[in-house]
Amino acid sequence: MVKKQKSQKSQHLLNLTTTKKRALESGHGYVALRNYATRMRIHSVESTTAAGSGHPTSCSSLADLMAVLFFDPSGMHYYPKDPRNCNNDKLVLSKGHAAPILYAAWAEAGFIPVADLITLRQITSNLEGHPTPRLEFVDVASGSLGQGLSAANGMAYSMKYLEGNSARVYCIMGDGECAEGSVWEAINFASHYQLDNLVAIVDVNRLGQSDPTMFQHDIDSYKAKFEAFGWNALAIDGHDYMHIVYAFEEARKTKNKPTAIIAKTYKGKDFTATIEDQENWHGKPIGNQTEEIVKHLTSLIQDTQETSEPVHPTETHPAIEAKHITIPAPNYTIGAQLATRNAYGEALRALGGVDERIVGLDGDTKNSTYACYFQQQYPQRFIECYIAEQNMVGVSLGLSCRGKIPFSSTFGAFFSRTYDQIRMSAVSLGNMKFAGSHCGVSIGEDGPSQMALEDLALFRSIPGSIVLYPSDAVSAWRAVELAANHKGIAFIRTSRPAFPVLYENDKVFEAGKSYTIKHSDQDKITVIGAGVTLAEAVKAHDLLASEGIHIRVVDLFSVKPIDVAHLTEAARATEGKILTVEDHYQAGGIFEAVTSALAQEHFNIWGIFVNEIPRSGKPHELLDLYGLSAAKIALKVKEIIH
Amino acid sequence: MVKKQKSQKSQHLLNLTTTKKRALESGHGYVALRNYATRMRIHSVESTTAAGSGHPTSCSSLADLMAVLFFDPSGMHYYPKDPRNCNNDKLVLSKGHAAPILYAAWAEAGFIPVADLITLRQITSNLEGHPTPRLEFVDVASGSLGQGLSAANGMAYSMKYLEGNSARVYCIMGDGECAEGSVWEAINFASHYQLDNLVAIVDVNRLGQSDPTMFQHDIDSYKAKFEAFGWNALAIDGHDYMHIVYAFEEARKTKNKPTAIIAKTYKGKDFTATIEDQENWHGKPIGNQTEEIVKHLTSLIQDTQETSEPVHPTETHPAIEAKHITIPAPNYTIGAQLATRNAYGEALRALGGVDERIVGLDGDTKNSTYACYFQQQYPQRFIECYIAEQNMVGVSLGLSCRGKIPFSSTFGAFFSRTYDQIRMSAVSLGNMKFAGSHCGVSIGEDGPSQMALEDLALFRSIPGSIVLYPSDAVSAWRAVELAANHKGIAFIRTSRPAFPVLYENDKVFEAGKSYTIKHSDQDKITVIGAGVTLAEAVKAHDLLASEGIHIRVVDLFSVKPIDVAHLTEAARATEGKILTVEDHYQAGGIFEAVTSALAQEHFNIWGIFVNEIPRSGKPHELLDLYGLSAAKIALKVKEIIH
């Protein structure tokens, strides 16, 4: 309702002196660059008109910046025929709805035929509505706004500190997306870690989807913010080639700080007065004005002898090769008490010792998740991300783009904050590992805000993910190794309390396998547990055995993929009865994973799960209150079998 | 690894002139205030020692600020015996781990007995590890950092613009949590909407959980950031009473801007030199040093004739009363094509006409979610939140604390970004409604980044939630009314494509009910659909009927609660066979909701769901590609029954 009126007075854009202008006049083919931009505008209009949907006006504001980035020596240095080359400067198009101009740029650069652009958004084309790594020149999928800069951070961090590669990273953001908090997490990170190989380009075209943006053309406001966050910030006219070239050159010269180029632009630039800088043109193809606008744009192309071509990189690092990782067996003692989060830290440290690709990340919880063990041994491969989990996930995606294997940890509950980033990481085909500690009510006194009770659902939903939930130190150790070798997203759920070591050190674990812990030929029911509920189920087994009631106890271990064969066999051997017990809510948890996997088997399956908002208390009191204690499990078993 | 060294030079704290100091000398009982602070420090130490866990050092840095806030006229104006009173100034303790000092303050204010403080974190006590609204003086649960300011925004916005109530809102944040992006979304919002009734207090105690914070005592950096974001920012010594009083008074005087008080403090202030400002004391009770420290603190209490008592508010607004809301029947025509997102907007507008409590929020997608219909009719009750979904959810929680009924909308996919906020809103007992549009692959060309495929799982996991998934305009209309009347969190999943109207305008819908659309006495299987898959299932019914195969088609409508009785009856009537079809991933979706609900029924249940990362394409092509089209449903039915 009450909105602050934004001043539309002229803002403090770059003011180039005559000397600077003179220096900028030579060595750049400005006419050629402008022709590239115009052709890319034409491609954006034609391809979206052909598709019947898309965002041509959001492309047009960006065209001049893209021309310099792709075709001027001040811009990216890359191999146009080898976009995946690790020595290339990299571009992350965070404002993914401008995909058509990204495709146009790679077509102009010669990587894809110009004729293919017209297949935009067709089911048989990889030129999707928003960029995905189905295209070789896309490292990071975008389309959910505000995420690109974090991934760019991860790439830039890796290049500068882990690879010694002087390649640079450019991230193009929209002005609207700067309202996303994740952007400011990323901005903080970049300056804290002095990522001077990173350039953020903000395409301030004033207009959002449904309204003008919060700050419209208040360029000074963006500049002040970036500066307050420790960046080198340059405010330029995003349609003035000297401004753009100057800004890219300044960014290359700036040491110890990332550079933000705040570009004042016009949405629909060079279309017509009825479209340029006008509302209600977001996400709309030009329709029946296409012919007229293409004609107008074509008239802007100038004859010239100038050429402007991409510059190749100078670095010659080899690509990082994927290989299987093996860690030695651990050295735990059966029956000894150890928390799985503790074993996680020990295994991660061991993993770090055998493979340089392993990188640890944490969000100021490393002394709780035990990522600190890795940090102590390999400080140069550990990244403290502070309390900014969304950026942590994005950084880990960027690391994964560089061939690293990032393990990110925090309390499992706080991964809920990063669901969108994890979802998008899957679209990006990220090879990323997550460890969520402090799951469930068994953490005790800290109360519901700290209890992960939806993390299994979250990570199960991710296509191609594996979800491992170890119940002792040996299986936790191996879960880390399995996660490292899984190609894709892996989640390990670790627990706060100590559990007894159950397995021999040489026990082999597999993703997709469950393990029977207790069995007899008189078992009346299969009880499936994991983590604290496996420990309680084992106690329930002993309680019930003393009353002459035998139950089979299965360590689920792999929540996804789920071990249909093992669970089926167990159920068949126990009168078709299963009871799952989990320190998690119902939706998407173990009970639902099991019932959906066995939905055509005619078994009887019961579940105990947390079904209200829990409270503070001692762990054993809470386990009992929510039905997860050995006593309550035993009671439930008796209720079922009698 | 490489971390920028933060300057530890003296920062630019407030410099009070002699005149200002003289003015501040009278009217405040500084000795009494300091005694309050010391007693609260003692309570924090003793209660955490008794509990054996907790964060006494994080309380101590805050004690002097709390003393002024609770007991000086410059601080909060409130009724100490009536903390829920809507005329009170409100406090949101965003750094929830400082809960013990909040409890201590209310004990000193006389609302709870001091003797109760020792029950901290016990299962029988509502003095939980982090604050929850089980306590009358807590409006918003905290403990997941970076969320408090958004809720404070919602309260302040409501007071200023919707209630005309001059009450004020104070939000206490830690320095570590300012790394959370959600904080910067909230900071943006507060200045954009000129919330001069809002004060953010940042307790800059330099130390995080596992390390010093990113900015340590760099007070200037915090001040510059808040100022760049448009706030009035005051940097003070958080242990100097004149500074604190001055800052609160300045905040009251400041118009059209929120005020940030950046307080330089010391963690463990007034404990011992071995604890104060030292690392490794986060989240640890004092243990065997308790006696010594309590003795030292007690020695700081000074005899005084001074008193300092809470000041009562002057406003006398009545509390908002809850009541049932009824909207008239819609006016749709059976068979007419309308998208459920469209009907959502129309119903919300109707709702706005019958109840002043209804508030609409959206994140720059209102012309896609159709929240714009509400905005056009009731602009004064619509809040544009821009592309900052986490803050939008927090604002809606704050509105709910003021008795409003907020309906927040965006693309369903983007609620994944707010999972932590929604999870915490449930702990806060928020009465909040969410509408996620653009679900599933049926959105078509925009591709996977824009497709909600995990939203049902997300909202099903929330304790006490209802999840409604309408398949036509009439049921969408009624879903909005049902959501408004549900006490708690409600989610409505709306769809992009148009579907035919299925129901008469006077049809009655209930949360927890499903509806049979097609049936005969020869049905071989029950097919359960919702949204686009119900439309496809109806087509499949017709296709199969032409081949003499009869299927029952059920409109699930209520995903949670699920209609066990209706589904059981349908399955029993159709040879115990069910096929669910959903435009959603497997985990936590319809298939799992159904299999878990019927897990002891011996039915055969099959599911069709999206089981890979989808791509761009036309809606009907994608439905077919992922098995959700009428043709594919018919094929699957034939495969099952033959």
Short mmCIF file of N, CA and C in Angstrom, two decimals, chain A residues 1-2 4 121 123 125-126 128-130 134 143-145 157 161 179-182 185 188 191-193 209-211 214-215 364 366-368 380 387 389-390 416-417 419-420 423 426 446 449-450 454 460-461 463 585-586 592 595-596 599-600 602-605 613-616, chain B residues 1-2 4 121 123 125-126 128-130 134 143-145 157 161 179-182 185 188 191-193 209-211 214-215 364 366-368 380 387 389-390 416-417 419-420 423 426 446 449-450 454 460-461 463 585-586 592 595-596 599-600 602-605 613-616:
data_model
loop_
_atom_site.label_atom_id
_atom_site.label_comp_id
_atom_site.label_asym_id
_atom_site.label_seq_id
_atom_site.Cartn_x
_atom_site.Cartn_y
_atom_site.Cartn_z
N MET A 1 0.82 -1.21 0.00
CA MET A 1 0.00 0.00 0.00
C MET A 1 0.86 1.26 0.00
N VAL A 2 1.28 1.78 1.16
CA VAL A 2 2.13 2.96 1.11
C VAL A 2 3.50 2.57 0.58
N LYS A 4 7.25 3.94 -0.78
CA LYS A 4 8.13 5.09 -0.84
C LYS A 4 8.29 5.48 -2.31
N ARG A 121 12.44 -23.85 -26.48
CA ARG A 121 11.32 -24.32 -25.65
C ARG A 121 10.58 -25.51 -26.25
N ILE A 123 10.05 -29.52 -27.03
CA ILE A 123 10.36 -30.69 -26.19
C ILE A 123 11.57 -31.45 -26.73
N SER A 125 14.18 -30.00 -28.04
CA SER A 125 15.34 -29.10 -28.04
C SER A 125 15.89 -28.94 -26.63
N ASN A 126 17.21 -28.84 -26.54
CA ASN A 126 17.80 -28.55 -25.24
C ASN A 126 17.81 -27.05 -24.94
N GLU A 128 16.04 -24.89 -23.51
CA GLU A 128 14.84 -24.88 -22.65
C GLU A 128 14.45 -23.46 -22.25
N GLY A 129 13.31 -23.37 -21.62
CA GLY A 129 12.77 -22.08 -21.19
C GLY A 129 13.71 -21.34 -20.26
N HIS A 130 14.35 -22.07 -19.40
CA HIS A 130 15.41 -21.54 -18.55
C HIS A 130 16.62 -22.45 -18.74
N ARG A 134 21.83 -29.46 -19.63
CA ARG A 134 21.66 -30.26 -20.84
C ARG A 134 22.43 -29.61 -21.99
N GLY A 143 16.73 -19.96 -13.03
CA GLY A 143 15.29 -19.81 -13.23
C GLY A 143 14.59 -19.60 -11.90
N SER A 144 15.18 -20.14 -10.84
CA SER A 144 14.73 -19.76 -9.51
C SER A 144 15.69 -18.66 -9.09
N LEU A 145 15.18 -17.46 -8.94
CA LEU A 145 16.04 -16.27 -8.88
C LEU A 145 16.90 -16.21 -7.62
N TYR A 157 35.87 -19.29 -5.91
CA TYR A 157 36.67 -19.73 -4.76
C TYR A 157 37.59 -20.88 -5.16
N TYR A 161 41.55 -20.35 -4.95
CA TYR A 161 42.22 -20.93 -3.78
C TYR A 161 42.54 -22.41 -3.90
N ALA A 179 16.29 -8.60 -4.55
CA ALA A 179 15.47 -8.63 -3.34
C ALA A 179 15.61 -9.95 -2.60
N GLU A 180 16.09 -10.99 -3.27
CA GLU A 180 16.27 -12.31 -2.63
C GLU A 180 17.41 -12.24 -1.61
N GLY A 181 17.15 -12.68 -0.42
CA GLY A 181 18.18 -12.65 0.62
C GLY A 181 19.41 -13.47 0.26
N SER A 182 19.20 -14.55 -0.46
CA SER A 182 20.33 -15.41 -0.82
C SER A 182 21.39 -14.62 -1.58
N GLU A 185 23.59 -13.02 1.00
CA GLU A 185 24.50 -14.02 1.58
C GLU A 185 25.72 -14.19 0.66
N ASN A 188 28.06 -11.11 0.67
CA ASN A 188 28.88 -11.16 1.89
C ASN A 188 30.06 -12.11 1.73
N SER A 191 32.97 -10.96 -0.74
CA SER A 191 33.92 -9.95 -0.26
C SER A 191 34.74 -10.50 0.91
N HIS A 192 34.10 -11.29 1.76
CA HIS A 192 34.85 -11.86 2.88
C HIS A 192 36.04 -12.68 2.38
N TYR A 193 35.82 -13.44 1.33
CA TYR A 193 36.88 -14.29 0.79
C TYR A 193 37.62 -13.61 -0.37
N GLN A 209 8.20 -8.51 -12.80
CA GLN A 209 7.15 -9.21 -13.55
C GLN A 209 5.83 -8.48 -13.49
N SER A 210 5.44 -8.10 -12.29
CA SER A 210 4.07 -7.60 -12.12
C SER A 210 4.05 -6.11 -11.83
N ASP A 211 5.19 -5.51 -11.62
CA ASP A 211 5.29 -4.12 -11.19
C ASP A 211 6.72 -3.65 -11.42
N MET A 214 11.51 -2.70 -6.57
CA MET A 214 11.52 -1.88 -5.36
C MET A 214 12.33 -0.60 -5.56
N PHE A 215 13.43 -0.70 -6.28
CA PHE A 215 14.34 0.45 -6.39
C PHE A 215 14.38 1.07 -7.78
N ASP A 364 28.88 -22.47 10.48
CA ASP A 364 29.11 -22.13 11.90
C ASP A 364 28.56 -23.19 12.86
N LYS A 366 30.34 -26.38 12.83
CA LYS A 366 31.31 -27.46 12.61
C LYS A 366 31.70 -28.21 13.88
N ASN A 367 31.57 -27.54 15.03
CA ASN A 367 31.86 -28.24 16.28
C ASN A 367 30.67 -29.06 16.77
N SER A 368 29.55 -28.99 16.06
CA SER A 368 28.40 -29.86 16.37
C SER A 368 28.25 -30.96 15.33
N GLN A 380 42.94 -25.85 4.31
CA GLN A 380 42.93 -25.20 3.00
C GLN A 380 41.79 -25.73 2.12
N ILE A 387 26.60 -18.34 9.02
CA ILE A 387 25.19 -18.75 9.16
C ILE A 387 24.43 -18.29 7.92
N GLU A 389 23.08 -20.64 5.03
CA GLU A 389 23.03 -21.99 4.47
C GLU A 389 22.70 -22.00 2.99
N GLN A 390 21.88 -21.05 2.55
CA GLN A 390 21.53 -21.03 1.12
C GLN A 390 22.78 -20.81 0.29
N SER A 416 16.26 -27.31 5.55
CA SER A 416 14.93 -26.93 5.07
C SER A 416 14.99 -25.54 4.43
N ARG A 417 15.90 -24.72 4.95
CA ARG A 417 16.09 -23.37 4.43
C ARG A 417 16.67 -23.35 3.02
N TYR A 419 16.00 -25.67 0.61
CA TYR A 419 15.31 -26.65 -0.24
C TYR A 419 15.33 -26.20 -1.69
N ASP A 420 15.09 -24.92 -1.93
CA ASP A 420 15.06 -24.45 -3.30
C ASP A 420 16.44 -24.60 -3.95
N ARG A 423 16.94 -28.34 -4.66
CA ARG A 423 16.09 -28.68 -5.81
C ARG A 423 16.76 -28.22 -7.11
N ALA A 426 19.85 -30.16 -8.20
CA ALA A 426 19.55 -31.39 -8.92
C ALA A 426 19.33 -31.09 -10.40
N ASP A 446 17.02 -28.62 23.29
CA ASP A 446 17.02 -27.42 22.44
C ASP A 446 15.65 -27.14 21.82
N SER A 449 12.74 -26.05 17.24
CA SER A 449 13.39 -25.26 16.18
C SER A 449 14.66 -25.92 15.68
N GLN A 450 15.29 -26.76 16.51
CA GLN A 450 16.57 -27.37 16.14
C GLN A 450 16.42 -28.81 15.65
N GLU A 454 11.83 -33.29 8.87
CA GLU A 454 11.33 -33.30 7.49
C GLU A 454 12.47 -33.47 6.51
N ARG A 460 14.66 -37.14 -0.06
CA ARG A 460 14.07 -38.21 -0.87
C ARG A 460 13.44 -37.63 -2.15
N SER A 461 12.93 -36.42 -2.06
CA SER A 461 12.21 -35.87 -3.23
C SER A 461 13.15 -35.52 -4.38
N PRO A 463 15.35 -35.89 -7.43
CA PRO A 463 15.61 -36.96 -8.41
C PRO A 463 17.09 -37.37 -8.40
N TYR A 585 8.72 -36.73 10.89
CA TYR A 585 7.29 -36.64 10.63
C TYR A 585 6.88 -37.72 9.62
N GLN A 586 5.55 -37.90 9.50
CA GLN A 586 5.06 -38.93 8.57
C GLN A 586 5.36 -38.62 7.10
N GLU A 592 6.32 -43.86 4.93
CA GLU A 592 5.79 -43.67 3.58
C GLU A 592 6.71 -44.26 2.51
N THR A 595 5.76 -48.01 2.85
CA THR A 595 4.43 -48.38 2.35
C THR A 595 4.33 -48.19 0.84
N SER A 596 4.96 -47.17 0.32
CA SER A 596 4.87 -46.97 -1.13
C SER A 596 5.69 -48.01 -1.88
N ALA A 599 3.55 -51.38 -1.91
CA ALA A 599 2.12 -51.08 -2.03
C ALA A 599 1.32 -52.16 -2.74
N GLN A 600 1.99 -53.09 -3.38
CA GLN A 600 1.22 -54.16 -4.05
C GLN A 600 1.46 -55.52 -3.41
N HIS A 602 0.35 -56.66 -0.23
CA HIS A 602 -0.65 -57.15 0.73
C HIS A 602 -0.06 -57.38 2.12
N PHE A 603 0.92 -56.59 2.51
CA PHE A 603 1.40 -56.67 3.88
C PHE A 603 0.55 -55.76 4.77
N ASN A 604 0.70 -55.97 6.09
CA ASN A 604 0.14 -55.03 7.04
C ASN A 604 1.30 -54.20 7.58
N ILE A 605 1.23 -52.90 7.37
CA ILE A 605 2.34 -52.05 7.78
C ILE A 605 1.84 -50.96 8.72
N ILE A 613 3.95 -31.03 16.89
CA ILE A 613 5.14 -30.21 17.12
C ILE A 613 5.73 -30.59 18.47
N PRO A 614 6.96 -31.07 18.47
CA PRO A 614 7.54 -31.53 19.74
C PRO A 614 7.96 -30.37 20.63
N ARG A 615 8.50 -30.69 21.79
CA ARG A 615 8.88 -29.68 22.76
C ARG A 615 10.26 -29.98 23.32
N SER A 616 10.72 -29.14 24.22
CA SER A 616 11.99 -29.39 24.90
C SER A 616 11.83 -30.48 25.96
N MET B 1 39.52 -20.65 4.24
CA MET B 1 40.97 -20.63 4.32
C MET B 1 41.48 -19.19 4.37
N VAL B 2 41.64 -18.50 3.24
CA VAL B 2 42.09 -17.12 3.32
C VAL B 2 40.95 -16.25 3.84
N LYS B 4 39.76 -12.48 5.30
CA LYS B 4 40.15 -11.09 5.42
C LYS B 4 40.33 -10.78 6.92
N ARG B 121 13.98 -25.75 30.28
CA ARG B 121 14.28 -26.90 29.42
C ARG B 121 13.76 -28.24 29.96
N ILE B 123 10.87 -31.08 30.62
CA ILE B 123 9.76 -31.51 29.76
C ILE B 123 8.41 -31.02 30.29
N SER B 125 7.98 -28.09 31.67
CA SER B 125 8.00 -26.63 31.72
C SER B 125 7.83 -26.05 30.33
N ASN B 126 7.13 -24.92 30.26
CA ASN B 126 7.03 -24.23 28.97
C ASN B 126 8.22 -23.31 28.71
N GLU B 128 11.04 -23.41 27.35
CA GLU B 128 11.78 -24.32 26.47
C GLU B 128 13.15 -23.78 26.11
N GLY B 129 13.93 -24.63 25.45
CA GLY B 129 15.29 -24.25 25.06
C GLY B 129 15.32 -23.02 24.17
N HIS B 130 14.36 -22.93 23.29
CA HIS B 130 14.16 -21.73 22.49
C HIS B 130 12.70 -21.31 22.66
N ARG B 134 3.98 -21.41 23.42
CA ARG B 134 3.40 -22.05 24.60
C ARG B 134 3.44 -21.08 25.77
N GLY B 143 14.73 -19.58 17.05
CA GLY B 143 15.72 -20.65 17.23
C GLY B 143 16.33 -21.03 15.90
N SER B 144 15.57 -20.85 14.82
CA SER B 144 16.16 -20.92 13.50
C SER B 144 16.44 -19.48 13.12
N LEU B 145 17.71 -19.17 13.01
CA LEU B 145 18.14 -17.76 13.00
C LEU B 145 17.69 -17.00 11.76
N TYR B 157 3.90 -3.61 10.25
CA TYR B 157 3.09 -3.20 9.09
C TYR B 157 1.61 -3.16 9.48
N TYR B 161 -0.32 0.33 9.34
CA TYR B 161 -1.18 0.55 8.16
C TYR B 161 -2.56 -0.08 8.25
N ALA B 179 24.20 -12.83 8.92
CA ALA B 179 24.69 -13.48 7.69
C ALA B 179 23.55 -14.13 6.91
N GLU B 180 22.42 -14.38 7.57
CA GLU B 180 21.29 -15.01 6.88
C GLU B 180 20.68 -14.03 5.88
N GLY B 181 20.50 -14.45 4.67
CA GLY B 181 19.92 -13.58 3.66
C GLY B 181 18.53 -13.10 4.01
N SER B 182 17.76 -13.94 4.70
CA SER B 182 16.39 -13.56 5.04
C SER B 182 16.38 -12.26 5.84
N GLU B 185 16.38 -9.46 3.34
CA GLU B 185 15.04 -9.31 2.75
C GLU B 185 14.17 -8.47 3.68
N ASN B 188 15.24 -4.74 3.79
CA ASN B 188 14.72 -4.08 2.59
C ASN B 188 13.25 -3.71 2.74
N SER B 191 12.39 -0.77 5.28
CA SER B 191 12.64 0.61 4.86
C SER B 191 11.74 0.98 3.69
N HIS B 192 11.49 0.02 2.80
CA HIS B 192 10.59 0.30 1.68
C HIS B 192 9.22 0.75 2.17
N TYR B 193 8.73 0.08 3.21
CA TYR B 193 7.40 0.41 3.73
C TYR B 193 7.47 1.38 4.92
N GLN B 209 29.01 -19.52 17.04
CA GLN B 209 29.07 -20.81 17.74
C GLN B 209 30.45 -21.42 17.68
N SER B 210 31.01 -21.48 16.48
CA SER B 210 32.23 -22.25 16.30
C SER B 210 33.45 -21.37 16.06
N ASP B 211 33.24 -20.09 15.90
CA ASP B 211 34.29 -19.16 15.50
C ASP B 211 33.81 -17.74 15.77
N MET B 214 31.75 -13.18 11.02
CA MET B 214 32.44 -12.65 9.85
C MET B 214 32.98 -11.23 10.11
N PHE B 215 32.22 -10.45 10.84
CA PHE B 215 32.59 -9.03 11.00
C PHE B 215 33.04 -8.67 12.42
N ASP B 364 5.81 -10.57 -6.35
CA ASP B 364 5.96 -10.16 -7.75
C ASP B 364 5.47 -11.21 -8.75
N LYS B 366 1.84 -11.69 -8.79
CA LYS B 366 0.39 -11.56 -8.59
C LYS B 366 -0.42 -11.65 -9.87
N ASN B 367 0.21 -11.33 -11.02
CA ASN B 367 -0.51 -11.48 -12.28
C ASN B 367 -0.43 -12.91 -12.81
N SER B 368 0.29 -13.79 -12.12
CA SER B 368 0.29 -15.23 -12.46
C SER B 368 -0.53 -16.03 -11.46
N GLN B 380 -5.42 -1.56 -0.08
CA GLN B 380 -4.91 -1.22 1.24
C GLN B 380 -4.66 -2.47 2.09
N ILE B 387 10.46 -9.99 -4.80
CA ILE B 387 10.97 -11.36 -4.96
C ILE B 387 11.79 -11.73 -3.72
N GLU B 389 10.68 -14.31 -0.92
CA GLU B 389 9.61 -15.18 -0.41
C GLU B 389 9.78 -15.49 1.07
N GLN B 390 11.03 -15.59 1.54
CA GLN B 390 11.23 -15.91 2.95
C GLN B 390 10.64 -14.79 3.81
N SER B 416 9.43 -23.75 -1.75
CA SER B 416 10.52 -24.61 -1.27
C SER B 416 11.60 -23.74 -0.60
N ARG B 417 11.73 -22.51 -1.08
CA ARG B 417 12.69 -21.57 -0.51
C ARG B 417 12.32 -21.12 0.90
N TYR B 419 10.81 -23.13 3.24
CA TYR B 419 10.44 -24.29 4.05
C TYR B 419 10.77 -24.05 5.52
N ASP B 420 11.92 -23.49 5.78
CA ASP B 420 12.30 -23.27 7.18
C ASP B 420 11.34 -22.28 7.84
N ARG B 423 8.03 -24.14 8.42
CA ARG B 423 8.25 -25.06 9.55
C ARG B 423 8.20 -24.29 10.87
N ALA B 426 4.77 -23.01 11.94
CA ALA B 426 3.94 -24.02 12.63
C ALA B 426 4.30 -24.06 14.11
N ASP B 446 8.21 -23.35 -19.50
CA ASP B 446 9.15 -22.66 -18.63
C ASP B 446 10.19 -23.61 -18.02
N SER B 449 12.74 -25.43 -13.46
CA SER B 449 12.96 -24.47 -12.37
C SER B 449 11.66 -23.87 -11.85
N GLN B 450 10.64 -23.84 -12.71
CA GLN B 450 9.38 -23.20 -12.34
C GLN B 450 8.30 -24.20 -11.91
N GLU B 454 7.37 -30.78 -5.33
CA GLU B 454 7.63 -31.22 -3.96
C GLU B 454 6.79 -30.45 -2.95
N ARG B 460 2.43 -31.11 3.52
CA ARG B 460 1.92 -32.25 4.30
C ARG B 460 2.73 -32.45 5.57
N SER B 461 4.03 -32.12 5.52
CA SER B 461 4.88 -32.41 6.68
C SER B 461 4.59 -31.48 7.86
N PRO B 463 2.90 -30.04 10.93
CA PRO B 463 1.87 -30.50 11.87
C PRO B 463 0.67 -29.56 11.88
N TYR B 585 6.52 -35.24 -7.50
CA TYR B 585 7.44 -36.35 -7.26
C TYR B 585 6.82 -37.36 -6.30
N GLN B 586 7.45 -38.53 -6.20
CA GLN B 586 6.91 -39.57 -5.32
C GLN B 586 6.95 -39.20 -3.84
N GLU B 592 2.16 -41.64 -1.79
CA GLU B 592 2.61 -42.00 -0.45
C GLU B 592 1.57 -41.64 0.62
N THR B 595 -0.87 -44.64 0.15
CA THR B 595 -0.37 -45.96 0.61
C THR B 595 -0.19 -45.97 2.12
N SER B 596 0.25 -44.86 2.69
CA SER B 596 0.44 -44.87 4.14
C SER B 596 -0.89 -44.86 4.88
N ALA B 599 -2.32 -48.58 4.77
CA ALA B 599 -1.22 -49.55 4.87
C ALA B 599 -1.60 -50.86 5.54
N GLN B 600 -2.77 -50.89 6.16
CA GLN B 600 -3.17 -52.17 6.79
C GLN B 600 -4.40 -52.78 6.10
N HIS B 602 -4.56 -54.25 2.87
CA HIS B 602 -4.37 -55.31 1.87
C HIS B 602 -4.88 -54.94 0.49
N PHE B 603 -4.81 -53.67 0.16
CA PHE B 603 -5.16 -53.28 -1.21
C PHE B 603 -3.92 -53.38 -2.09
N ASN B 604 -4.13 -53.35 -3.41
CA ASN B 604 -3.01 -53.19 -4.35
C ASN B 604 -3.04 -51.76 -4.85
N ILE B 605 -1.97 -51.05 -4.59
CA ILE B 605 -1.95 -49.64 -4.96
C ILE B 605 -0.76 -49.36 -5.87
N ILE B 613 14.03 -35.46 -13.42
CA ILE B 613 13.97 -34.01 -13.60
C ILE B 613 13.34 -33.73 -14.94
N PRO B 614 12.22 -33.02 -14.93
CA PRO B 614 11.53 -32.79 -16.22
C PRO B 614 12.24 -31.73 -17.06
N ARG B 615 11.67 -31.45 -18.21
CA ARG B 615 12.26 -30.52 -19.15
C ARG B 615 11.19 -29.58 -19.69
N SER B 616 11.59 -28.68 -20.57
CA SER B 616 10.63 -27.79 -21.23
C SER B 616 9.89 -28.54 -22.33
#
